[in-house]
Amino acid sequence: MLTNRQLFLLNTAQTSHSPRLIEIERAEGVYLYGPNGEKYIDLVSGFAVSNIGHRHPKVLEAITHQLNKYLHVTVYGEFVQAPQVALATKLLSVLPDRFDTVYFTNSGAEATEGAMKIAKKFTRRREIFAAHKAYHGSTQGALSLMGNTEYHRAYAPLLPEIKFIHYNAPADLHQITTDTAAVILEAIQGEAGIRVPDADYMRSVRKRCDDVGALLIFDEIQTGFGRTGKLFAFEHYGIEPDIILLAKGMGGGMPIGAFVANRSVMDVIKDNPILGHITTFGGHPVSCAAALASLQVILDERLIGHVDRKAQLFRQYLQHPAIHEIRGKGLMLCLQLNTFAQVEQISNYCAAQGVIIDWFLHCETALRIAPPLTISEDEIRTACDVILDALSKLDG
Ligand code: PLP
């Protein structure tokens, strides 16, 4: 009989020639468990998803409650579904006043797609600026914004009138003009290897967009829901974008995303033609119930208040000559090494020793550290000891 690992390779699509192949049987809190007694501390959070840990009891309770009521009942935007209403209301209550409508999607990429559409229709312009080394999703519209043309080649032609600026480079901002519909930026670049922009830069982007009448879209898909030490990373900069993209950590482990804007912008999808953006499953009631519970946990358990201290512990413990730099904000961290071989060797060693870390799409010489915000100080110490042990065993 074939093992699950063999069936995985045989029957499910792979996205690379070297999947990690770590088999998971169950997950709880900051831990993942394998079928043969393996226990891993998850320092990746399923790629910035499990901000409140895996299977938080409040999320499970909310899911169970909703399971007993209804699952899918109709396409998004028609029936009044209490979990959507409650989640939208709560989300808007923690966002600045300009955000007064939420459109729920299934994923981050779909949030990107929706935001591009409303920005183009609202401004009646076509040009969109994204940043080099950006990642906003893999669907073809979102992929057009990917600031790494190696990923475009096989899928061209993608969307026209997409242009790129360098992230955190004020000198490029003059390229944004009255022809520009929108500028889309990650609030902190994730897949570029965690690049934190200067607050002054973000303020200049805001000003330039205001000056030329372009909308500013912040992708908070990776930075959202407390990861950087604020509920949303835009709060670090003292400015507000026009549209926010959410997903990943939003759902407490369930699939959901959203784009959030002012009603004046959002309403363009309502007419000429009607149904300008529709989705069957977007805002699934079970995902919305989970997302509301997750947001409530972040707030009630005051998880954000501990993020900086925990991040500081990682920075303090992870002192090693092979680490050139520790970049990041809050628990969105990156250890800059020299080569991919080192990254691979350390991740494999750590996995074998029960610690999950990973790397980045556009920066394969750095290690990703993005644990659940609920990680304890002891767990941080244990995980860092394993990483240091791995570093001490580096070849050469
Ligand atoms: N935007 C950012 C910043 C991301 O990190 C990701 C996923 O990694 C996405 C968008 C796409 O989200 P999804 O995978 O849910 O489509």
Short mmCIF file of C-alpha atoms and ligand atoms in Angstrom, two decimals:
data_model
loop_
_atom_site.label_atom_id
_atom_site.label_comp_id
_atom_site.label_asym_id
_atom_site.label_seq_id
_atom_site.Cartn_x
_atom_site.Cartn_y
_atom_site.Cartn_z
CA MET A 1 0.00 0.00 0.00
CA LEU A 2 1.29 3.46 -0.89
CA THR A 3 2.04 5.91 1.92
CA ASN A 4 0.36 9.30 2.14
CA ARG A 5 3.63 10.89 1.08
CA GLN A 6 3.76 8.73 -2.06
CA LEU A 7 0.09 9.43 -2.84
CA PHE A 8 0.72 13.15 -2.31
CA LEU A 9 3.46 13.06 -4.93
CA LEU A 10 1.38 10.89 -7.22
CA ASN A 11 -2.08 12.40 -7.03
CA THR A 12 -1.81 16.03 -5.97
CA ALA A 13 -0.29 18.79 -8.09
CA GLN A 14 3.11 19.97 -6.99
CA THR A 15 4.35 23.54 -7.18
CA SER A 16 8.05 22.68 -7.13
CA HIS A 17 10.41 19.76 -7.57
CA SER A 18 11.27 19.81 -3.90
CA PRO A 19 8.20 20.05 -1.65
CA ARG A 20 9.01 19.92 2.06
CA LEU A 21 6.96 16.71 2.46
CA ILE A 22 6.39 17.24 6.18
CA GLU A 23 3.33 15.20 6.97
CA ILE A 24 0.86 16.69 9.43
CA GLU A 25 -1.65 14.72 11.42
CA ARG A 26 -2.93 17.43 13.71
CA ALA A 27 -2.15 20.91 14.96
CA GLU A 28 -2.73 22.77 18.20
CA GLY A 29 -1.48 26.16 19.39
CA VAL A 30 2.05 26.70 18.08
CA TYR A 31 2.58 22.99 17.43
CA LEU A 32 2.18 20.75 14.41
CA TYR A 33 2.18 16.99 14.93
CA GLY A 34 3.17 14.28 12.46
CA PRO A 35 1.79 10.75 12.19
CA ASN A 36 4.84 9.11 13.78
CA GLY A 37 5.09 11.15 16.96
CA GLU A 38 6.83 14.15 15.34
CA LYS A 39 6.21 17.46 17.07
CA TYR A 40 7.15 20.75 15.46
CA ILE A 41 7.10 24.33 16.73
CA ASP A 42 5.56 26.26 13.85
CA LEU A 43 7.64 29.39 13.23
CA VAL A 44 5.90 30.05 9.91
CA SER A 45 2.20 30.02 10.94
CA GLY A 46 1.19 28.41 7.65
CA PHE A 47 2.68 31.51 6.01
CA ALA A 48 1.36 34.23 8.28
CA VAL A 49 -2.05 32.63 8.73
CA SER A 50 -2.19 31.12 12.22
CA ASN A 51 -1.63 34.39 14.09
CA ILE A 52 -3.65 33.13 17.07
CA GLY A 53 -2.21 29.62 16.87
CA HIS A 54 -3.70 26.53 15.32
CA ARG A 55 -7.23 25.50 16.25
CA HIS A 56 -7.85 28.21 18.79
CA PRO A 57 -10.78 27.00 20.97
CA LYS A 58 -12.76 30.20 20.33
CA VAL A 59 -12.42 29.71 16.59
CA LEU A 60 -13.47 26.06 16.86
CA GLU A 61 -16.47 27.10 18.96
CA ALA A 62 -17.51 29.74 16.42
CA ILE A 63 -17.13 27.26 13.55
CA THR A 64 -19.17 24.63 15.37
CA HIS A 65 -21.87 27.16 16.18
CA GLN A 66 -22.12 28.18 12.52
CA LEU A 67 -21.97 24.56 11.29
CA ASN A 68 -25.12 23.93 13.24
CA LYS A 69 -26.90 26.80 11.47
CA TYR A 70 -25.97 26.87 7.80
CA LEU A 71 -23.07 26.44 5.40
CA HIS A 72 -23.25 27.95 1.93
CA VAL A 73 -26.67 29.34 1.13
CA THR A 74 -26.21 31.65 -1.83
CA VAL A 75 -23.72 33.72 -3.80
CA TYR A 76 -22.02 36.67 -2.12
CA GLY A 77 -23.97 39.87 -1.76
CA GLU A 78 -27.59 38.70 -1.98
CA PHE A 79 -28.93 37.18 1.25
CA VAL A 80 -28.37 38.70 4.65
CA GLN A 81 -25.95 36.35 6.41
CA ALA A 82 -25.36 37.22 10.05
CA PRO A 83 -21.71 36.02 10.17
CA GLN A 84 -20.81 38.35 7.26
CA VAL A 85 -22.64 41.27 8.80
CA ALA A 86 -21.05 40.75 12.22
CA LEU A 87 -17.56 40.39 10.79
CA ALA A 88 -17.87 43.44 8.52
CA THR A 89 -19.20 45.50 11.41
CA LYS A 90 -16.37 44.45 13.72
CA LEU A 91 -13.69 44.98 11.06
CA LEU A 92 -14.93 48.46 10.27
CA SER A 93 -14.97 49.29 13.97
CA VAL A 94 -11.20 48.68 14.19
CA LEU A 95 -10.39 50.57 10.99
CA PRO A 96 -10.33 54.34 10.39
CA ASP A 97 -13.61 56.01 9.45
CA ARG A 98 -12.86 56.24 5.73
CA PHE A 99 -13.25 52.46 5.57
CA ASP A 100 -16.97 51.82 5.64
CA THR A 101 -17.56 48.83 3.33
CA VAL A 102 -16.08 45.36 3.21
CA TYR A 103 -16.16 43.02 0.24
CA PHE A 104 -15.37 39.45 1.29
CA THR A 105 -13.34 37.11 -0.90
CA ASN A 106 -11.97 33.61 -0.53
CA SER A 107 -8.31 34.51 -0.74
CA GLY A 108 -5.71 37.23 -0.88
CA ALA A 109 -5.31 37.12 -4.65
CA GLU A 110 -9.03 37.67 -5.09
CA ALA A 111 -8.87 40.69 -2.80
CA THR A 112 -6.11 42.07 -5.03
CA GLU A 113 -8.20 41.43 -8.14
CA GLY A 114 -11.25 43.18 -6.70
CA ALA A 115 -9.24 46.17 -5.53
CA MET A 116 -7.64 46.65 -8.95
CA LYS A 117 -11.09 46.61 -10.54
CA ILE A 118 -12.67 49.18 -8.26
CA ALA A 119 -9.62 51.44 -8.51
CA LYS A 120 -9.76 51.41 -12.30
CA LYS A 121 -13.48 51.97 -12.48
CA PHE A 122 -13.54 54.64 -9.80
CA THR A 123 -10.71 56.72 -11.27
CA ARG A 124 -11.55 55.89 -14.92
CA ARG A 125 -7.84 55.34 -15.37
CA ARG A 126 -5.96 52.18 -16.32
CA GLU A 127 -2.39 52.52 -15.13
CA ILE A 128 -1.42 50.78 -11.89
CA PHE A 129 1.92 51.00 -10.14
CA ALA A 130 3.28 48.13 -8.11
CA ALA A 131 6.71 47.66 -6.57
CA HIS A 132 9.64 45.59 -7.70
CA LYS A 133 9.76 42.32 -5.73
CA ALA A 134 6.10 42.68 -4.82
CA TYR A 135 3.81 39.72 -4.31
CA HIS A 136 0.05 40.20 -4.38
CA GLY A 137 -1.16 36.76 -5.46
CA SER A 138 -0.90 34.27 -8.30
CA THR A 139 -4.04 34.83 -10.38
CA GLN A 140 -3.27 36.59 -13.65
CA GLY A 141 -4.29 40.10 -12.55
CA ALA A 142 -2.41 39.82 -9.27
CA LEU A 143 0.49 38.14 -11.06
CA SER A 144 0.73 41.19 -13.34
CA LEU A 145 1.65 43.13 -10.19
CA MET A 146 4.38 40.70 -9.26
CA GLY A 147 7.60 42.64 -9.30
CA ASN A 148 9.70 39.79 -10.58
CA THR A 149 9.39 39.40 -14.32
CA GLU A 150 10.82 35.91 -14.26
CA TYR A 151 7.36 34.87 -13.07
CA HIS A 152 5.63 36.76 -15.91
CA ARG A 153 7.41 35.27 -18.87
CA ALA A 154 5.54 32.01 -19.24
CA TYR A 155 2.15 33.65 -18.74
CA ALA A 156 2.44 36.78 -20.90
CA PRO A 157 0.57 38.73 -21.97
CA LEU A 158 -0.64 39.72 -18.54
CA LEU A 159 -2.48 42.97 -17.72
CA PRO A 160 -1.40 46.03 -19.71
CA GLU A 161 -0.48 49.35 -18.12
CA ILE A 162 1.14 47.91 -15.03
CA LYS A 163 4.31 49.73 -14.10
CA PHE A 164 6.88 49.19 -11.38
CA ILE A 165 8.61 51.46 -8.93
CA HIS A 166 11.30 50.52 -6.45
CA TYR A 167 9.98 49.96 -2.96
CA ASN A 168 11.01 52.56 -0.42
CA ALA A 169 12.56 54.73 -3.14
CA PRO A 170 11.14 58.29 -3.03
CA ALA A 171 12.99 59.12 -6.25
CA ASP A 172 10.61 56.88 -8.23
CA LEU A 173 7.41 58.51 -7.03
CA HIS A 174 7.39 61.19 -9.73
CA GLN A 175 6.41 58.42 -12.18
CA ILE A 176 2.98 58.33 -10.53
CA THR A 177 0.88 60.85 -12.47
CA THR A 178 -2.67 61.90 -13.28
CA ASP A 179 -2.81 58.84 -15.56
CA THR A 180 -2.39 56.55 -12.56
CA ALA A 181 -5.44 54.74 -11.20
CA ALA A 182 -3.72 53.21 -8.21
CA VAL A 183 -0.50 52.44 -6.45
CA ILE A 184 -0.45 49.09 -4.72
CA LEU A 185 2.15 48.36 -2.08
CA GLU A 186 2.61 45.77 0.59
CA ALA A 187 2.57 47.63 3.90
CA ILE A 188 5.84 45.77 4.55
CA GLN A 189 7.21 43.72 1.68
CA GLY A 190 6.98 40.05 2.62
CA GLU A 191 8.21 37.83 -0.16
CA ALA A 192 11.01 40.27 -0.96
CA GLY A 193 12.54 39.09 2.33
CA ILE A 194 10.74 41.39 4.78
CA ARG A 195 11.57 44.93 3.67
CA VAL A 196 10.28 47.53 6.10
CA PRO A 197 9.81 50.90 4.40
CA ASP A 198 10.54 54.24 6.02
CA ALA A 199 7.48 55.97 7.43
CA ASP A 200 8.52 59.09 5.51
CA TYR A 201 8.46 57.12 2.28
CA MET A 202 4.95 55.85 2.93
CA ARG A 203 3.85 59.41 3.73
CA SER A 204 5.37 60.59 0.45
CA VAL A 205 3.52 57.87 -1.46
CA ARG A 206 0.30 58.98 0.20
CA LYS A 207 0.96 62.59 -0.71
CA ARG A 208 1.86 61.80 -4.30
CA CYS A 209 -1.33 59.76 -4.70
CA ASP A 210 -3.37 62.61 -3.24
CA ASP A 211 -1.65 65.14 -5.51
CA VAL A 212 -2.43 63.20 -8.71
CA GLY A 213 -5.76 61.69 -7.67
CA ALA A 214 -4.57 58.08 -7.62
CA LEU A 215 -5.82 55.57 -5.07
CA LEU A 216 -3.40 54.04 -2.62
CA ILE A 217 -3.92 50.33 -2.04
CA PHE A 218 -2.14 48.67 0.87
CA ASP A 219 -1.76 44.94 0.76
CA GLU A 220 -2.00 43.93 4.44
CA ILE A 221 -2.49 40.28 3.58
CA GLN A 222 0.73 39.25 5.31
CA THR A 223 1.11 42.20 7.69
CA GLY A 224 -2.43 42.26 9.03
CA PHE A 225 -4.03 41.15 12.25
CA GLY A 226 -1.30 42.01 14.70
CA ARG A 227 1.71 40.43 13.06
CA THR A 228 3.83 43.59 13.00
CA GLY A 229 2.92 44.82 16.47
CA LYS A 230 -0.06 46.88 15.33
CA LEU A 231 -3.40 45.49 14.20
CA PHE A 232 -2.54 46.72 10.69
CA ALA A 233 0.89 47.83 9.53
CA PHE A 234 -0.33 51.11 8.01
CA GLU A 235 -0.71 52.28 11.61
CA HIS A 236 3.10 52.48 11.83
CA TYR A 237 3.19 55.22 9.21
CA GLY A 238 0.60 57.72 10.37
CA ILE A 239 -1.25 57.58 7.05
CA GLU A 240 -4.26 55.70 5.71
CA PRO A 241 -4.52 53.98 2.36
CA ASP A 242 -7.71 54.15 0.28
CA ILE A 243 -8.14 50.40 -0.04
CA ILE A 244 -6.86 47.66 2.25
CA LEU A 245 -6.39 44.05 1.20
CA LEU A 246 -6.80 41.38 3.87
CA ALA A 247 -6.57 37.59 3.98
CA LYS A 248 -4.23 35.02 5.58
CA GLY A 249 -4.31 35.80 9.34
CA MET A 250 -7.86 37.08 9.00
CA GLY A 251 -9.63 33.74 9.19
CA GLY A 252 -8.07 32.08 12.23
CA GLY A 253 -7.11 29.21 9.90
CA MET A 254 -10.13 29.34 7.61
CA PRO A 255 -9.98 30.65 4.03
CA ILE A 256 -11.19 34.22 3.70
CA GLY A 257 -10.00 37.56 2.36
CA ALA A 258 -11.42 41.01 1.86
CA PHE A 259 -10.89 44.35 0.23
CA VAL A 260 -12.05 47.25 2.32
CA ALA A 261 -12.70 50.78 1.08
CA ASN A 262 -14.94 53.80 1.29
CA ARG A 263 -18.41 53.19 -0.09
CA SER A 264 -17.91 55.87 -2.75
CA VAL A 265 -15.12 53.72 -4.23
CA MET A 266 -16.69 50.33 -3.57
CA ASP A 267 -20.05 51.24 -5.08
CA VAL A 268 -18.68 51.35 -8.62
CA ILE A 269 -19.23 47.59 -8.88
CA LYS A 270 -22.97 48.05 -8.30
CA ASP A 271 -23.93 49.44 -11.68
CA ASN A 272 -23.05 49.90 -15.31
CA PRO A 273 -23.10 46.91 -15.41
CA ILE A 274 -24.59 45.59 -12.20
CA LEU A 275 -22.77 42.69 -10.55
CA GLY A 276 -19.42 44.18 -11.45
CA HIS A 277 -17.61 41.79 -9.13
CA ILE A 278 -19.18 38.58 -7.93
CA THR A 279 -18.13 35.41 -6.16
CA THR A 280 -19.99 32.28 -5.11
CA PHE A 281 -18.13 31.45 -1.93
CA GLY A 282 -16.59 34.80 -0.92
CA GLY A 283 -17.49 35.52 2.71
CA HIS A 284 -18.42 31.91 3.43
CA PRO A 285 -20.44 31.97 6.66
CA VAL A 286 -18.17 29.49 8.44
CA SER A 287 -15.06 31.44 7.46
CA CYS A 288 -16.69 34.69 8.57
CA ALA A 289 -17.63 33.19 11.92
CA ALA A 290 -14.06 31.96 12.37
CA ALA A 291 -12.62 35.33 11.31
CA LEU A 292 -14.81 37.21 13.77
CA ALA A 293 -13.76 34.89 16.58
CA SER A 294 -10.12 35.24 15.56
CA LEU A 295 -10.24 39.03 15.57
CA GLN A 296 -11.99 38.95 18.93
CA VAL A 297 -9.22 36.69 20.31
CA ILE A 298 -6.52 39.07 19.06
CA LEU A 299 -8.27 41.93 20.84
CA ASP A 300 -9.45 40.12 24.01
CA GLU A 301 -6.16 38.31 24.65
CA ARG A 302 -4.24 41.52 23.92
CA LEU A 303 -1.89 39.56 21.69
CA ILE A 304 -0.56 42.65 19.95
CA GLY A 305 0.79 44.10 23.18
CA HIS A 306 3.30 41.23 23.46
CA VAL A 307 4.50 41.15 19.87
CA ASP A 308 7.41 43.58 20.22
CA ARG A 309 8.76 41.90 23.35
CA LYS A 310 8.61 38.47 21.69
CA ALA A 311 10.27 39.83 18.57
CA GLN A 312 12.99 41.30 20.76
CA LEU A 313 13.64 37.86 22.26
CA PHE A 314 14.16 36.38 18.78
CA ARG A 315 16.56 39.21 17.95
CA GLN A 316 18.38 38.76 21.24
CA TYR A 317 18.76 34.98 21.07
CA LEU A 318 19.55 34.70 17.38
CA GLN A 319 23.07 36.06 17.50
CA HIS A 320 25.35 34.17 15.12
CA PRO A 321 28.07 35.28 12.68
CA ALA A 322 26.26 33.56 9.78
CA ILE A 323 23.26 35.87 10.31
CA HIS A 324 24.13 39.13 8.56
CA GLU A 325 20.97 40.92 9.47
CA ILE A 326 17.66 40.34 11.20
CA ARG A 327 15.05 42.37 9.33
CA GLY A 328 11.43 42.89 10.09
CA LYS A 329 8.80 44.42 12.26
CA GLY A 330 7.15 42.61 15.15
CA LEU A 331 6.84 38.89 14.49
CA MET A 332 7.33 39.27 10.74
CA LEU A 333 11.04 38.51 10.76
CA CYS A 334 13.78 37.46 8.41
CA LEU A 335 17.28 36.15 9.05
CA GLN A 336 19.58 37.16 6.22
CA LEU A 337 22.17 34.48 5.43
CA ASN A 338 24.51 34.10 2.45
CA THR A 339 23.25 31.34 0.22
CA PHE A 340 20.21 29.25 -0.53
CA ALA A 341 22.27 26.17 0.36
CA GLN A 342 22.58 27.51 3.91
CA VAL A 343 18.88 28.32 4.04
CA GLU A 344 17.97 24.85 2.86
CA GLN A 345 20.40 23.13 5.20
CA ILE A 346 19.13 25.07 8.21
CA SER A 347 15.45 24.60 7.39
CA ASN A 348 15.93 20.87 6.90
CA TYR A 349 17.93 20.49 10.09
CA CYS A 350 15.40 22.52 12.05
CA ALA A 351 12.50 20.47 10.69
CA ALA A 352 14.28 17.26 11.69
CA GLN A 353 14.74 18.78 15.17
CA GLY A 354 11.12 19.91 15.42
CA VAL A 355 11.16 23.54 14.29
CA ILE A 356 9.48 24.73 11.10
CA ILE A 357 11.08 27.69 9.33
CA ASP A 358 11.03 28.56 5.65
CA TRP A 359 12.28 31.04 3.06
CA PHE A 360 10.86 33.65 0.66
CA LEU A 361 9.70 33.74 -2.94
CA HIS A 362 11.98 36.61 -4.00
CA CYS A 363 14.73 36.19 -1.40
CA GLU A 364 15.95 32.64 -1.09
CA THR A 365 19.04 33.56 0.94
CA ALA A 366 16.99 34.45 4.02
CA LEU A 367 14.95 32.52 6.56
CA ARG A 368 11.37 33.39 7.41
CA ILE A 369 10.28 33.61 11.04
CA ALA A 370 6.60 34.37 11.55
CA PRO A 371 5.33 32.34 14.50
CA PRO A 372 1.84 32.49 15.94
CA LEU A 373 1.61 35.62 18.08
CA THR A 374 0.68 33.30 20.95
CA ILE A 375 4.14 31.72 21.09
CA SER A 376 5.52 31.70 24.64
CA GLU A 377 8.93 32.92 25.77
CA ASP A 378 9.99 29.33 26.52
CA GLU A 379 8.94 28.23 23.06
CA ILE A 380 10.89 31.09 21.52
CA ARG A 381 13.98 30.06 23.50
CA THR A 382 13.58 26.37 22.52
CA ALA A 383 13.11 27.23 18.84
CA CYS A 384 16.04 29.64 18.81
CA ASP A 385 18.30 27.02 20.42
CA VAL A 386 17.49 24.66 17.55
CA ILE A 387 18.17 27.38 14.94
CA LEU A 388 21.49 28.24 16.63
CA ASP A 389 22.38 24.57 16.71
CA ALA A 390 21.60 24.36 12.98
CA LEU A 391 23.74 27.45 12.31
CA SER A 392 26.65 25.94 14.22
CA LYS A 393 26.52 22.92 11.92
CA LEU A 394 26.64 24.94 8.68
CA ASP A 395 29.05 23.55 6.08
CA GLY A 396 32.18 25.61 5.71
N1 PLP B 1 -0.43 39.43 -0.89
C1 PLP B 1 0.59 39.08 -0.08
C2 PLP B 1 1.42 40.15 0.55
C3 PLP B 1 0.85 37.73 0.18
O1 PLP B 1 1.87 37.39 0.98
C4 PLP B 1 0.02 36.75 -0.43
C5 PLP B 1 0.28 35.33 -0.20
O2 PLP B 1 1.35 34.91 0.17
C6 PLP B 1 -1.02 37.16 -1.27
C7 PLP B 1 -1.22 38.51 -1.47
C8 PLP B 1 -1.90 36.17 -1.94
O3 PLP B 1 -2.77 35.58 -1.02
P1 PLP B 1 -3.45 34.19 -1.37
O4 PLP B 1 -2.38 33.16 -1.37
O5 PLP B 1 -4.47 33.99 -0.29
O6 PLP B 1 -4.08 34.35 -2.72
#
